[in-house]
Coordinates of C-alpha atoms in Angstrom, one line a residue:
X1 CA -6.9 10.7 14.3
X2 CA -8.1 7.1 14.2
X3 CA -8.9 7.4 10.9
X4 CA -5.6 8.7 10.2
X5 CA -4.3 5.5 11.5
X6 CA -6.3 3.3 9.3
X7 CA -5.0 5.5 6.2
X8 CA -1.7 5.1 7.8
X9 CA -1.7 1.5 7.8
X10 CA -3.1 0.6 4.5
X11 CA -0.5 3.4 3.2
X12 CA 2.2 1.0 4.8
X13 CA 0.6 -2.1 2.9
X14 CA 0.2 -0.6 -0.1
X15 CA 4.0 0.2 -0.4
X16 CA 4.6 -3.3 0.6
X17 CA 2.5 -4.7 -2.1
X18 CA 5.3 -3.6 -4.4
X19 CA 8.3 -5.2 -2.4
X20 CA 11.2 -7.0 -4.2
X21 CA 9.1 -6.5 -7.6
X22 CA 10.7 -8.4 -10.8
X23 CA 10.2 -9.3 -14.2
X24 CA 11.9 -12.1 -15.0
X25 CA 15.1 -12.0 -13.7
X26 CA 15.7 -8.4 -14.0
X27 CA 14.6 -6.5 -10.9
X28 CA 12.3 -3.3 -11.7
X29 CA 13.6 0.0 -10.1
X30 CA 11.5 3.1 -10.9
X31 CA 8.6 5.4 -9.6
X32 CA 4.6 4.9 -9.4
X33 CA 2.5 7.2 -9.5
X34 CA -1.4 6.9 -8.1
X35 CA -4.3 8.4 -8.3
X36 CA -6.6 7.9 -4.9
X37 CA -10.3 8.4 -4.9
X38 CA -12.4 6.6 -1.7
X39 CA -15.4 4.5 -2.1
X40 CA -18.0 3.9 0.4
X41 CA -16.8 6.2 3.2
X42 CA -18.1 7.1 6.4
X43 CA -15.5 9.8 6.4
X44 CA -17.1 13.3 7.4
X45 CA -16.8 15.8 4.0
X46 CA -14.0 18.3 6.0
X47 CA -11.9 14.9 6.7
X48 CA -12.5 13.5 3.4
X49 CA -11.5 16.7 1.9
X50 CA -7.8 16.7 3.8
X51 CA -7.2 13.0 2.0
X52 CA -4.4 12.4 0.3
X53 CA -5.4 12.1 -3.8
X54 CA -1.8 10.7 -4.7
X55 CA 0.4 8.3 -3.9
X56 CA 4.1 8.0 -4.9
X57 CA 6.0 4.4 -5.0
X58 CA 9.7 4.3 -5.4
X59 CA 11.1 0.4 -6.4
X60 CA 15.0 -0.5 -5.8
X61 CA 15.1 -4.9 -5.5
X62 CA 14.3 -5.1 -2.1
X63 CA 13.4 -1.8 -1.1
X64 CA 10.5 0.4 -1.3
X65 CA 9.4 3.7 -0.2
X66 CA 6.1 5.7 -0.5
X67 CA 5.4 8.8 -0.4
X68 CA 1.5 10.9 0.3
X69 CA 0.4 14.2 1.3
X70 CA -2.6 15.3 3.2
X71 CA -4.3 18.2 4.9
X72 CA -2.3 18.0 8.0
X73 CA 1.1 16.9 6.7
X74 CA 3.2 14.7 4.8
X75 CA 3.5 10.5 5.7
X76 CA 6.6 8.4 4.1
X77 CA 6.7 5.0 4.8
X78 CA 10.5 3.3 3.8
X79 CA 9.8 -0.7 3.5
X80 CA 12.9 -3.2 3.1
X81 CA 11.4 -6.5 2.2
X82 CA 15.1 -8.7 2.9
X83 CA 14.4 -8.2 6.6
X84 CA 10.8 -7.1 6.2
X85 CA 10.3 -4.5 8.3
X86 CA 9.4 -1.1 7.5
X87 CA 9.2 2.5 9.2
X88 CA 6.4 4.6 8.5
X89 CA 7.2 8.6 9.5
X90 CA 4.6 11.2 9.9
X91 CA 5.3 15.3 9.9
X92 CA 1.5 16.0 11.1
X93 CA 1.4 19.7 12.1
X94 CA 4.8 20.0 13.1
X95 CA 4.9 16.8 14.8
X96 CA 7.0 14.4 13.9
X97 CA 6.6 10.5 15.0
X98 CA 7.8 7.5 13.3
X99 CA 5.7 3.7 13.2
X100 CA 8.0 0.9 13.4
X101 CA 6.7 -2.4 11.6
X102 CA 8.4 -5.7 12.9
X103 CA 8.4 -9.3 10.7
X104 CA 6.1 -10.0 13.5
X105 CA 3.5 -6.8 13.2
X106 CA 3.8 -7.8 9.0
X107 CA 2.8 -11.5 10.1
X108 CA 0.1 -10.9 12.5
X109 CA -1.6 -8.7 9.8
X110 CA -1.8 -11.1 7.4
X111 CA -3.0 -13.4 9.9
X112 CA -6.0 -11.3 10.5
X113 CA -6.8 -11.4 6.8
X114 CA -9.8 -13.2 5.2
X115 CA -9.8 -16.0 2.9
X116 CA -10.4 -15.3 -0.9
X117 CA -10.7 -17.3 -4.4
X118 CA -9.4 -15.4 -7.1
X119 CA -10.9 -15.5 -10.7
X120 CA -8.7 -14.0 -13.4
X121 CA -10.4 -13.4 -17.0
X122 CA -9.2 -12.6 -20.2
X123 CA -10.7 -9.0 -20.0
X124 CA -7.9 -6.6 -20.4
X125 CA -8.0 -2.8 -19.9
X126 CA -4.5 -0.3 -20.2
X127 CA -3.8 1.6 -17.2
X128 CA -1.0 4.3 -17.2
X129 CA 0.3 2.5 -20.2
X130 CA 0.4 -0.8 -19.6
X131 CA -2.1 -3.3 -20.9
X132 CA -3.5 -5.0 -17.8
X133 CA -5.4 -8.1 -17.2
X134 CA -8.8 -8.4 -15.1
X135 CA -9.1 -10.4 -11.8
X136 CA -11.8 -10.3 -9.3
X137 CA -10.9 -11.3 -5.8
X138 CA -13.9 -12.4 -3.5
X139 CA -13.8 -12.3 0.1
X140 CA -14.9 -15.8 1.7
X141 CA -15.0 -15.0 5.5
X142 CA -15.2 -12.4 7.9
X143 CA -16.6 -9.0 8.3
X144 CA -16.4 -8.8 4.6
X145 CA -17.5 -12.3 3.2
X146 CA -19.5 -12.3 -0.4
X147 CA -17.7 -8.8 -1.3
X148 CA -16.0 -8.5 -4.3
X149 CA -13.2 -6.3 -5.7
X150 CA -11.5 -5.9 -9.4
X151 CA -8.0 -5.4 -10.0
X152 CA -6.0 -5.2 -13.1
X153 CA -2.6 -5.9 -13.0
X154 CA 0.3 -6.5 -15.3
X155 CA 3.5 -8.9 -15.1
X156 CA 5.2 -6.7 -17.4
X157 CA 6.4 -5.5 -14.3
X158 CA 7.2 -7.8 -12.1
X159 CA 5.7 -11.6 -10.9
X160 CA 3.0 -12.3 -8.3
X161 CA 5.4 -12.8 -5.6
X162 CA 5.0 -8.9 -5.2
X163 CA 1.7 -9.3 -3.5
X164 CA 2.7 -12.4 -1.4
X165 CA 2.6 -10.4 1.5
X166 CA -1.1 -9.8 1.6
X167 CA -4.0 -12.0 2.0
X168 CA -6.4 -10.5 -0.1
X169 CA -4.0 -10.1 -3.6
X170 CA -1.8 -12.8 -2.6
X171 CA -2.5 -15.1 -5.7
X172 CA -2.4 -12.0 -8.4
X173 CA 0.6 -12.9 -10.5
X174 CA 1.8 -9.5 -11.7
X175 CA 2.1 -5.5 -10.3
X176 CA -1.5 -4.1 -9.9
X177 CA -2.2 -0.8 -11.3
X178 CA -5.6 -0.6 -10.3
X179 CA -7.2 -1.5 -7.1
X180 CA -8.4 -1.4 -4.0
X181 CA -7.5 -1.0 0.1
X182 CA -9.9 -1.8 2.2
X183 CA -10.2 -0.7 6.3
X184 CA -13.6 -1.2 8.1
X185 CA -15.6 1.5 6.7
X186 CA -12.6 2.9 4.3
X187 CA -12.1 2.3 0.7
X188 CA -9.3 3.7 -0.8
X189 CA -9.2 2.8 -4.9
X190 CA -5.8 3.2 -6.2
X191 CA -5.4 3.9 -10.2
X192 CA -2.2 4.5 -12.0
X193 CA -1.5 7.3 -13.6
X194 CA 1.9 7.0 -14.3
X195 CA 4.8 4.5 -14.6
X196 CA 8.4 5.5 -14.4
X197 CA 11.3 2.9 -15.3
X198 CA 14.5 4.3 -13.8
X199 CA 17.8 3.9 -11.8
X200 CA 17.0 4.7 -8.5
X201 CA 20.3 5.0 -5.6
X202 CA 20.2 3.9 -2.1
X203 CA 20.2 8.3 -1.0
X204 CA 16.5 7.5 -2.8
X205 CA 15.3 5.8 0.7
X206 CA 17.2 7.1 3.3
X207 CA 15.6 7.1 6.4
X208 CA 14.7 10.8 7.5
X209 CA 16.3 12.3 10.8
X210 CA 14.4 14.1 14.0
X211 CA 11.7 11.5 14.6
X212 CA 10.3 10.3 17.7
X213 CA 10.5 6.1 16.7
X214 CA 7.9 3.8 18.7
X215 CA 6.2 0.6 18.2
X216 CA 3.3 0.1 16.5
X217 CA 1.7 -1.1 19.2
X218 CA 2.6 2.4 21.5
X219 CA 2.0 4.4 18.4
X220 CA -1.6 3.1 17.9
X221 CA -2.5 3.5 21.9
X222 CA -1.0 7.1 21.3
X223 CA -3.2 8.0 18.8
X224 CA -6.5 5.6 19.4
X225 CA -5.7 3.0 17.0
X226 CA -8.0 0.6 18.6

């Protein structure tokens, strides 16, 4: 289960990653879709094999929502980046519990997060369409100083004020359509497979009903987050 709450949480940042995304001046509303494969895992093969291996991002302006299934249930995590806060809710084996996310829980996150120097190149490779520019973000500090990780992104979907929200991608001026999360011993590499540009309504991220809602804080010492 503590794994479950690392996945849980780098599910949350993911969908945040793609907050309030524009290009230009026109705001992007649509659906991505992800691939997920995990590098470098200290995950046992029966827990590995329950991970999710897709993840679903729906874009309005201001709000996002993601979506991913796994062995033991379904998790949907509904993000509004105007008040940024966000509500993560879990159906695990008939159990139903809900993560809230304050400005403050966003804030101290990023606070934790390392230092990094981002190189961009002119090496370009398409992804689910889209032809996407190569950066490599290296980690300056903590646990993982000296690693290195490639993303390629595009700003044909929106600007790098997406990312702004995370340390580590922070300075990548466009959407990323293929990367990396990163947990202790957990790597999840996300790759798009598809990109949908659509009108999306506000029914698209309605909170779901029947969920027990807690703080992050008492949902972690539930479930041995720490």
């Amino acid at each position: 289960m503590k794994n479950l709450i690392k996945l849980t949480t780098l599910i949350l940042l993911s969908g945040v990653l793609f907050s309030s995304a524009t290009a230009g001046d026109k705001e992007f509303s649509g659906i991505i879709i992800y691939n997920i494969t995990y590098e470098n895992s200290d995950l046992d093969p029966q827990m590995l094999a329950m991970m999710p291996k897709t993840l679903k991002i729906k874009i309005k302006g201001e709000k996002v929502l993601t979506e991913i299934s796994m062995g033991m249930g379904k998790t949907v995590t509904v993000y509004d980046a105007e008040t940024n806060t966000g509500l993560t809710f879990m159906d695990m084996m008939g159990q139903k519990y809900a993560m809230k996310m304050t400005s403050n829980d966003f804030n101290k996150e990023i606070a934790n997060g390392p230092e990094v120097e981002v190189i961009t190149t002119d090496e370009t490779m398409e992804v689910a369409g889209y032809m996407c520019k190569k950066a490599t973000v290296k980690i300056l500090d903590g646990d993982m100083k000296d690693s290195e990780h490639i993303v390629y992104f595009t700003d044909e979907l929106g600007s790098g004020m997406v990312n702004k929200i995370d340390p580590m991608y922070k300075d990548i001026n466009g959407i990323m359509l293929d990367y990396k999360m990163v947990e202790d011993g957990m790597t999840m590499k996300l790759s798009a497979i598809s990109v949908e540009k659509k009108k999306l309504s506000d029914a698209d991220f309605e909170i779901p009903e029947g969920y027990n809602i807690m703080s992050k804080s008492d949902f972690e010492n539930m479930f041995g987050g720490h």
